[in-house]
Every structure is written in structure tokens, then in C-alpha cells.
Short mmCIF file of C-alpha atoms in Angstrom, two decimals:
data_model
loop_
_atom_site.label_atom_id
_atom_site.label_comp_id
_atom_site.label_asym_id
_atom_site.label_seq_id
_atom_site.Cartn_x
_atom_site.Cartn_y
_atom_site.Cartn_z
CA MET A 1 -34.45 77.62 40.62
CA ALA A 2 -33.53 74.01 39.97
CA LEU A 3 -30.85 72.48 42.14
CA THR A 4 -28.75 70.13 40.09
CA VAL A 5 -27.22 67.04 41.60
CA ALA A 6 -24.89 64.45 40.08
CA PRO A 7 -26.49 62.30 37.36
CA LEU A 8 -27.82 58.95 38.49
CA LEU A 9 -25.07 56.42 38.88
CA PRO A 10 -25.49 52.70 39.40
CA LEU A 11 -24.53 51.23 42.76
CA GLY A 12 -21.69 49.23 41.22
CA PRO A 13 -21.24 45.76 39.79
CA ALA A 14 -20.63 44.12 43.19
CA GLU A 15 -23.76 45.48 44.82
CA GLY A 16 -26.63 43.09 44.65
CA ALA A 17 -25.16 41.52 41.54
CA GLN A 18 -27.03 38.22 41.89
CA GLY A 19 -30.41 39.96 42.30
CA ALA A 20 -29.60 42.42 39.48
CA ALA A 21 -28.75 39.54 37.17
CA ARG A 22 -32.05 37.77 37.95
CA ALA A 23 -34.27 40.83 37.69
CA GLY A 24 -32.27 42.56 34.97
CA LEU A 25 -32.39 45.82 36.99
CA VAL A 26 -29.99 48.15 38.74
CA MET A 27 -30.87 50.37 41.70
CA TYR A 28 -30.08 54.12 41.61
CA GLU A 29 -30.54 56.59 44.48
CA LEU A 30 -32.52 59.79 44.03
CA GLN A 31 -30.23 62.31 45.71
CA PRO A 32 -31.81 65.17 47.82
CA PRO A 33 -31.36 68.82 46.97
CA GLU A 34 -28.67 70.73 48.80
CA GLY A 35 -29.49 71.18 52.51
CA TYR A 36 -31.62 68.04 52.71
CA SER A 37 -30.63 64.52 53.65
CA SER A 38 -33.54 62.05 53.13
CA THR A 39 -35.92 61.51 50.22
CA VAL A 40 -39.13 59.62 49.43
CA ALA A 41 -40.90 59.37 46.07
CA VAL A 42 -44.35 58.12 45.09
CA LEU A 43 -45.04 59.23 41.50
CA LEU A 44 -43.29 57.92 38.40
CA SER A 45 -43.88 58.93 34.77
CA GLU A 46 -43.47 56.63 31.75
CA ALA A 47 -40.37 58.67 30.81
CA GLY A 48 -38.81 58.16 34.32
CA HIS A 49 -39.62 61.48 35.97
CA ALA A 50 -40.13 60.92 39.70
CA VAL A 51 -41.93 63.03 42.28
CA GLY A 52 -41.65 62.97 46.06
CA SER A 53 -40.11 65.01 48.86
CA ALA A 54 -36.94 65.65 50.84
CA ARG A 55 -36.33 66.40 54.52
CA ASP A 56 -33.35 67.73 56.39
CA ALA A 57 -31.42 65.68 58.97
CA ARG A 58 -33.53 67.06 61.86
CA GLY A 59 -36.84 66.41 60.14
CA GLU A 60 -37.81 70.05 60.42
CA LYS A 61 -37.50 71.25 56.80
CA TYR A 62 -39.58 69.65 54.06
CA VAL A 63 -39.82 70.32 50.32
CA PRO A 64 -41.65 68.57 47.46
CA VAL A 65 -39.20 67.53 44.74
CA ARG A 66 -39.24 66.37 41.13
CA TRP A 67 -36.37 64.35 39.67
CA GLU A 68 -35.59 64.31 35.98
CA PRO A 69 -34.61 60.97 34.46
CA ASN A 70 -30.93 62.04 34.68
CA GLY A 71 -31.18 62.59 38.40
CA THR A 72 -31.52 66.37 38.44
CA ALA A 73 -33.54 67.42 41.52
CA THR A 74 -35.93 70.42 41.39
CA PRO A 75 -37.77 71.64 44.52
CA LEU A 76 -41.39 72.56 43.85
CA SER A 77 -42.64 76.01 44.87
CA GLY A 78 -46.10 76.77 46.18
CA LEU A 79 -48.61 79.59 46.28
CA GLY A 80 -47.28 81.37 49.38
CA GLY A 81 -48.97 79.08 51.88
CA ASP A 82 -47.46 76.38 54.06
CA TRP A 83 -48.79 73.30 52.26
CA MET A 84 -48.70 71.62 48.89
CA TRP A 85 -49.27 68.10 47.53
CA ALA A 86 -48.35 66.54 44.21
CA LYS A 87 -50.94 63.96 43.16
CA ALA A 88 -50.20 62.90 39.60
CA ILE A 89 -47.65 63.17 36.77
CA ASN A 90 -48.15 62.58 33.02
CA ASP A 91 -45.71 61.37 30.40
CA ASP A 92 -44.67 64.95 29.59
CA GLY A 93 -43.52 65.43 33.13
CA ILE A 94 -46.39 67.81 34.03
CA ILE A 95 -47.28 67.41 37.72
CA ALA A 96 -50.80 68.12 39.00
CA GLY A 97 -51.65 68.75 42.62
CA THR A 98 -52.75 71.27 45.22
CA ALA A 99 -51.23 74.17 47.14
CA ASN A 100 -52.61 76.64 49.56
CA THR A 101 -52.44 80.39 49.64
CA PRO A 102 -51.58 82.45 52.78
CA ASP A 103 -55.26 82.61 53.64
CA GLY A 104 -55.27 78.80 53.95
CA LYS A 105 -57.46 78.16 50.87
CA GLN A 106 -56.54 75.21 48.66
CA HIS A 107 -56.12 75.62 44.89
CA ALA A 108 -55.45 73.29 41.97
CA VAL A 109 -52.00 73.75 40.49
CA THR A 110 -49.63 72.24 37.97
CA TRP A 111 -45.81 72.20 37.91
CA ASP A 112 -43.57 72.01 34.86
CA ALA A 113 -39.80 71.36 34.73
CA SER A 114 -39.14 74.71 36.33
CA GLY A 115 -40.83 73.69 39.58
CA ALA A 116 -42.94 76.86 39.73
CA ALA A 117 -46.59 76.40 40.64
CA LYS A 118 -49.25 77.52 38.12
CA ARG A 119 -52.65 78.12 39.78
CA LEU A 120 -55.56 76.78 37.77
CA GLN A 121 -58.85 78.62 37.42
CA GLU A 122 -61.73 77.67 39.73
CA PRO A 123 -65.35 77.52 38.59
CA GLU A 124 -67.07 80.83 39.17
CA GLY A 125 -68.31 81.10 42.75
CA TYR A 126 -66.15 78.27 44.07
CA PRO A 127 -63.15 79.52 46.11
CA GLN A 128 -61.23 76.25 46.43
CA SER A 129 -60.30 73.23 44.30
CA VAL A 130 -58.13 70.13 44.61
CA VAL A 131 -56.61 68.22 41.67
CA GLU A 132 -56.57 64.45 41.73
CA ASP A 133 -55.14 63.31 38.32
CA ILE A 134 -53.88 64.46 34.88
CA ASN A 135 -53.58 62.50 31.64
CA ASN A 136 -51.26 62.75 28.64
CA GLN A 137 -53.65 65.11 26.85
CA HIS A 138 -53.23 67.46 29.85
CA VAL A 139 -56.84 66.89 30.90
CA SER A 140 -57.07 67.05 34.70
CA VAL A 141 -59.82 66.09 37.09
CA SER A 142 -60.49 67.58 40.48
CA THR A 143 -63.12 68.81 42.88
CA ALA A 144 -64.35 72.32 43.51
CA SER A 145 -65.72 73.26 46.95
CA LEU A 146 -68.03 75.87 48.32
CA TYR A 147 -68.48 75.56 52.12
CA SER A 148 -69.33 71.84 52.59
CA THR A 149 -70.47 71.19 49.02
CA THR A 150 -67.97 69.49 46.67
CA TRP A 151 -68.45 68.65 42.98
CA ALA A 152 -66.35 66.85 40.37
CA VAL A 153 -64.62 69.06 37.81
CA ARG A 154 -62.83 68.45 34.55
CA ARG A 155 -60.21 70.84 33.06
CA ASP A 156 -59.04 70.65 29.47
CA ARG A 157 -55.53 71.57 28.30
CA ASP A 158 -56.36 75.28 28.55
CA GLY A 159 -57.18 74.89 32.23
CA ARG A 160 -60.84 75.97 31.92
CA PRO A 161 -63.02 74.14 34.51
CA THR A 162 -66.26 72.39 33.64
CA PHE A 163 -68.50 70.63 36.16
CA LEU A 164 -69.15 66.97 35.34
CA GLU A 165 -72.68 65.62 34.96
CA GLN A 166 -74.14 64.48 38.27
CA PRO A 167 -76.12 61.32 38.96
CA PRO A 168 -79.84 61.95 39.93
CA ASN A 169 -80.25 62.72 43.62
CA SER A 170 -76.57 63.18 44.21
CA VAL A 171 -75.48 65.77 46.76
CA GLY A 172 -71.77 65.77 46.00
CA SER A 173 -69.14 64.10 43.78
CA LEU A 174 -65.45 63.48 43.38
CA ALA A 175 -63.41 62.75 40.23
CA THR A 176 -60.23 60.78 41.05
CA ARG A 177 -58.79 59.33 37.83
CA VAL A 178 -58.77 60.18 34.14
CA ASN A 179 -57.28 57.99 31.39
CA ASP A 180 -55.96 58.99 28.02
CA SER A 181 -59.31 58.30 26.33
CA GLY A 182 -60.92 60.90 28.59
CA GLU A 183 -62.84 58.38 30.68
CA ILE A 184 -63.13 59.43 34.32
CA ILE A 185 -63.69 57.42 37.51
CA GLY A 186 -64.93 58.88 40.81
CA SER A 187 -67.64 58.70 43.36
CA ALA A 188 -70.88 60.45 44.35
CA ARG A 189 -72.88 60.90 47.54
CA PHE A 190 -76.62 60.56 47.49
CA LEU A 191 -79.58 61.90 49.47
CA GLY A 192 -80.44 59.87 52.55
CA THR A 193 -77.07 58.17 52.97
CA SER A 194 -73.64 59.14 54.18
CA ASN A 195 -71.98 56.44 51.98
CA THR A 196 -70.39 57.11 48.63
CA SER A 197 -70.86 55.00 45.48
CA ALA A 198 -68.62 54.63 42.44
CA VAL A 199 -69.48 56.40 39.18
CA ARG A 200 -67.83 56.64 35.73
CA TRP A 201 -67.99 59.45 33.25
CA ASP A 202 -67.39 58.54 29.56
CA ALA A 203 -65.38 60.71 27.20
CA SER A 204 -68.51 62.70 26.32
CA GLY A 205 -69.13 63.39 30.01
CA LYS A 206 -72.16 61.10 30.46
CA VAL A 207 -72.26 59.65 33.97
CA MET A 208 -72.94 55.98 34.85
CA TYR A 209 -73.69 54.74 38.34
CA LEU A 210 -71.49 51.69 39.27
CA GLY A 211 -72.45 51.09 42.89
CA SER A 212 -70.57 49.84 45.91
CA SER A 213 -67.13 50.98 47.17
CA THR A 214 -64.21 51.37 44.88
CA PHE A 215 -60.44 51.68 44.48
CA PRO A 216 -60.52 53.90 41.38
CA SER A 217 -58.33 53.05 38.39
CA PRO A 218 -59.56 54.25 34.98
CA ALA A 219 -61.54 53.16 33.27
CA THR A 220 -62.09 49.70 34.66
CA VAL A 221 -62.72 49.85 38.40
CA ALA A 222 -61.36 47.52 41.09
CA GLY A 223 -63.16 47.23 44.36
CA ASP A 224 -65.76 45.14 46.17
CA THR A 225 -69.49 44.77 46.11
CA TYR A 226 -72.17 43.13 48.24
CA ASP A 227 -73.13 39.69 46.99
CA SER A 228 -76.83 39.38 47.78
CA VAL A 229 -76.98 35.70 46.77
CA ALA A 230 -74.07 34.43 48.89
CA GLY A 231 -74.04 37.22 51.40
CA GLY A 232 -71.08 39.38 52.32
CA TYR A 233 -68.75 41.66 50.38
CA ARG A 234 -66.61 40.16 47.66
CA ALA A 235 -63.94 41.34 45.23
CA ALA A 236 -65.52 42.95 42.22
CA ARG A 237 -64.79 44.77 39.03
CA ALA A 238 -66.73 47.26 36.91
CA LEU A 239 -65.71 46.93 33.30
CA ARG A 240 -66.39 49.80 30.81
CA CYS A 241 -69.67 48.12 29.90
CA CYS A 242 -70.99 47.32 33.28
CA VAL A 243 -71.69 47.92 36.92
CA PHE A 244 -69.79 46.05 39.66
CA ARG A 245 -69.74 42.26 39.24
CA VAL A 246 -68.17 39.75 41.63
CA MET A 247 -64.86 38.24 40.60
CA PRO A 248 -65.05 34.55 39.72
CA GLY A 249 -64.14 32.45 42.81
CA ALA A 250 -63.87 35.51 45.14
CA SER A 251 -64.37 34.66 48.81
CA ASP A 252 -66.33 36.53 51.44
CA GLY A 253 -64.24 39.58 52.56
CA SER A 254 -62.15 39.56 49.37
CA VAL A 255 -61.14 42.75 47.55
CA ALA A 256 -59.65 43.89 44.25
CA TYR A 257 -57.45 46.95 44.77
CA GLU A 258 -55.49 47.56 41.59
CA VAL A 259 -56.07 47.20 37.83
CA ASN A 260 -54.00 47.94 34.73
CA ASN A 261 -55.11 49.13 31.34
CA ARG A 262 -55.60 45.53 30.12
CA ASP A 263 -58.16 44.74 32.83
CA VAL A 264 -55.79 42.58 34.89
CA PHE A 265 -56.39 42.97 38.64
CA LEU A 266 -54.54 42.65 41.92
CA GLY A 267 -56.42 41.75 45.04
CA ALA A 268 -56.78 39.33 47.98
CA THR A 269 -59.04 36.37 48.44
CA LYS A 270 -59.26 33.20 50.56
CA ILE A 271 -57.94 30.07 48.89
CA GLY A 272 -58.32 26.92 51.08
CA ASP A 273 -57.70 28.18 54.58
CA ARG A 274 -55.34 31.04 53.68
CA ILE A 275 -55.81 34.64 52.53
CA GLU A 276 -53.71 34.97 49.37
CA THR A 277 -52.59 37.93 47.27
CA VAL A 278 -53.76 37.16 43.76
CA ARG A 279 -53.95 38.46 40.24
CA TRP A 280 -57.16 38.03 38.23
CA ASP A 281 -56.78 38.11 34.45
CA ASN A 282 -59.41 39.71 32.22
CA ASN A 283 -61.24 36.38 31.98
CA GLY A 284 -61.36 35.95 35.76
CA GLY A 285 -58.53 33.40 35.99
CA THR A 286 -56.55 33.55 39.23
CA VAL A 287 -52.82 33.47 39.83
CA VAL A 288 -51.44 33.43 43.40
CA MET A 289 -48.65 35.97 43.91
CA LYS A 290 -46.11 33.84 45.76
CA PRO A 291 -43.52 35.15 48.25
CA VAL A 292 -39.82 35.06 47.24
CA PRO A 293 -38.43 31.64 48.19
CA GLY A 294 -37.18 31.77 51.77
CA THR A 295 -39.60 34.51 52.77
CA SER A 296 -43.16 34.27 54.05
CA ARG A 297 -44.96 37.59 53.84
CA ARG A 298 -45.60 39.68 50.76
CA ASN A 299 -47.36 42.91 50.02
CA VAL A 300 -47.93 43.56 46.33
CA HIS A 301 -48.58 47.25 45.58
CA ALA A 302 -48.73 48.00 41.86
CA LEU A 303 -49.12 46.46 38.41
CA ASN A 304 -48.04 47.64 34.94
CA ASP A 305 -49.68 46.84 31.59
CA ALA A 306 -47.29 43.92 30.94
CA GLY A 307 -48.59 42.19 34.07
CA LEU A 308 -45.46 42.75 36.11
CA ALA A 309 -46.15 43.64 39.80
CA VAL A 310 -43.96 45.11 42.55
CA GLY A 311 -44.07 45.31 46.33
CA THR A 312 -42.27 43.65 49.21
CA SER A 313 -41.52 40.07 50.25
CA ASP A 314 -40.74 40.14 53.97
CA GLN A 315 -38.89 43.48 54.19
CA ARG A 316 -37.29 43.48 50.79
CA ALA A 317 -38.40 45.04 47.49
CA ALA A 318 -39.52 42.50 44.98
CA ILE A 319 -40.91 42.04 41.51
CA TRP A 320 -43.46 39.43 40.41
CA ASP A 321 -43.66 37.95 36.92
CA VAL A 322 -46.88 37.08 35.07
CA ASN A 323 -46.87 33.63 36.63
CA GLY A 324 -46.85 35.02 40.17
CA ASN A 325 -43.20 34.17 40.86
CA ALA A 326 -41.24 36.74 42.82
CA THR A 327 -37.62 37.89 42.70
CA LEU A 328 -35.90 40.24 45.09
CA LEU A 329 -34.70 43.56 43.63
CA PRO A 330 -31.03 44.48 44.10
CA ASP A 331 -30.72 46.82 47.10
CA GLU A 332 -27.38 46.15 48.74
CA LYS A 333 -24.65 48.80 49.20
CA PRO A 334 -21.07 48.10 50.35
CA GLY A 335 -20.48 49.33 53.89
CA ARG A 336 -24.18 49.76 54.67
CA VAL A 337 -26.51 47.51 56.57
CA LEU A 338 -29.95 47.34 54.96
CA LYS A 339 -32.96 47.82 57.20
CA ASN A 340 -35.67 47.37 54.58
CA SER A 341 -36.55 48.29 51.03
CA LEU A 342 -39.83 48.91 49.24
CA ALA A 343 -40.94 48.84 45.58
CA GLN A 344 -43.78 51.40 45.36
CA THR A 345 -44.83 51.52 41.69
CA ILE A 346 -43.78 50.27 38.22
CA ASN A 347 -44.28 52.00 34.85
CA ASN A 348 -44.80 50.42 31.41
CA ALA A 349 -41.13 50.89 30.62
CA GLY A 350 -40.35 48.46 33.51
CA GLN A 351 -38.83 51.19 35.72
CA ILE A 352 -39.58 50.78 39.41
CA LEU A 353 -39.81 53.49 42.03
CA GLY A 354 -39.33 52.79 45.76
CA SER A 355 -37.12 53.38 48.74
CA ALA A 356 -34.23 51.88 50.68
CA GLU A 357 -33.62 52.35 54.37
CA TYR A 358 -30.29 51.65 56.02
CA TRP A 359 -29.36 51.70 59.70
CA ASP A 360 -26.48 54.18 59.25
CA VAL A 361 -27.80 56.67 56.64
CA PRO A 362 -31.14 58.42 55.93
CA THR A 363 -33.84 56.81 53.84
CA ARG A 364 -33.48 57.40 50.14
CA ALA A 365 -35.92 57.22 47.31
CA VAL A 366 -34.56 54.83 44.71
CA ILE A 367 -35.34 53.86 41.12
CA TRP A 368 -34.60 50.52 39.52
CA ARG A 369 -33.90 50.50 35.76
#
């Protein structure tokens, strides 16, 4: 049963007014269900559904939670075991993840607005599966396991599982992301090595070996690859056409770790004598993501399709524009002393999910709109 809390309310015109005016955003708290005191959230749909968890004041009780755009909190139920994990949410608010049964086995599940877990069918002969992602056509990707063998699986809207094509000589695979075109990113293990390599499946299911390590984001892949000419690992990308190629100007030890649907990347590389957080555009041009004026450290986490990025500058949530300039997000509350705040992810509507921690009250998941 859903537990309803008060609709989301802004923090008030006096709270962080200067930052709100600059960023054009207002912070709202995601309230916990009854009996819980702190919240965190990590998933955000384009429509503003959020997914995370709540804990009680003693830290002993834990429950996964979904929040509707109006602030209604619904605890997620499991399959009778003691563990569940939400991994992805689509624009319809369908959550995909994993829950275990009383025998300890893990099973792919989805949750709708009711919060009840729906167990998905496993391939015949495979007793366990784990969901990694779901797209807006309700196609999900996961793995199915039998003893120590794990293979990538695709499920269509009807939930029927199909094993994905395997690269030659592979001994295991993992599908981690699927986009709305049905392109899938993942990895495979091969005979004679304990390392994994990136692979892509196109919409027809044909597999392509990409090589190297990867931070999967469909269908372009951000990661790094070994540069045999210069020596050392460098930030790299694998566009839909190609295997991994080194980013223009990338230094030894650099990495690309995030990419949006317009092939714009976030990463880190050495510029002069400093390691800088940077954004590479789809032509390889580099923009340095600068700290908020008056701060020195920044950690940029996520990027939307408009090129806006979010993260922290020192210990405050921040947003970066397309020129790499940062602005603090409003996170003040009258009568409370802020410890830190974090912007975790941003959707294409410009909504930002994160958290705010104060010295005198429990941590709360927050959303900026």
C-alpha cells in the first residue's frame, strides 16, 4: 500500500534566493514514508519520478522507495527475501531491478506505481537473473546465471527472455544499458583471460567487439583504451560505427566516464600540470569544467542531452553550463546548518536529483526543479 506524504513544497523565497535566481531552480525535499527519518535517491525519470531508499532514525530499518512527481512516497515490496535493488527507471515510471526469494536466489523484477514486485521469467534452466536497465519501450537487459556461468539477456515488453548473441570464444557476458533504439552496451569475458572487454549489440541483436575497459552508456561508450603508439591508457570513445578510439588531446591516464545521447562526454585529463575535469564535444573539442568561483574542488557526476552537468564544487551541489561555468544550487534552510549537498543526476527536463545533509536533521534526498 502506498504511503502518501504531503505534496512537494518549495523551501520558501528566502531560502537560497540568490542561488535559486542564478540557477532558476528551487530545492524540494523528498519526505520519507511514515516510520522513517532519512532518505537517499539515485534514479530520476524524465517525468520526475525518483527512486531511492529510506531508513529509520536508528539505521536499523531500510526500505526502497519511489516518489511520484507530486511527492507521494511508495515503499517497494520484494519477493519474500531480505534484499532488493532498483537499478533503472523509464519515462513511464516503471522500475527495473532485482529481489531475492527466501531461498536466497536473485530474480529480475519490475515495479509499477503500486510498489509491488513483479518477478520476470528466467531462461529455461537458469535459476537466477539480475536486471540492469529498462528503456521506454519496456525492453530490459539483464544477466542470467547458472552456477558460475553468466550470460547477457534481453527481455521484450512481454517479459520473455532471449539470450543475446555472444562474441566468438567468449565464456560469459553482461548487458548493462539499453537505449530507446534497442541498442545494448555490455561486456564479455574471453578464453585465456580474466579481463572483460566492451561489446555492443545493435537493434537486430548482432554483437560487435569494442575492446578495452568501459563505462557503459548506450549506445556510444565512454571509457579508456591502451594507446600502443604513445603508450599508456587514454580516454576513449566507441561511437556507433567504431571500436574504441582515443579522445583528441587526451593525456596518459585520462578517462571518459559519462556520455549523453548527443555524443558529448565527461571525463578527466591532464592539461598543463593539472588534472582537469573536462567535457569533450562530439568533434573532440575540450571544455574545462571550472569550479564555482571561490571554491577549488569539483566532482562532476552526470550530463543531460542539453549539455548541462551536475555534481559538487567543494561540498555544495552545483550545475555547469555548456561553457563549463558552474553555479551553486540553492540548498539553504532557515534554522538549519548545512553540512554538505550533492547533485547526483539531471534529466532532460532539467530536473536534478541529489541530497542535502544538515548537522541537526537526517540526510534527505532532494530534487531541484
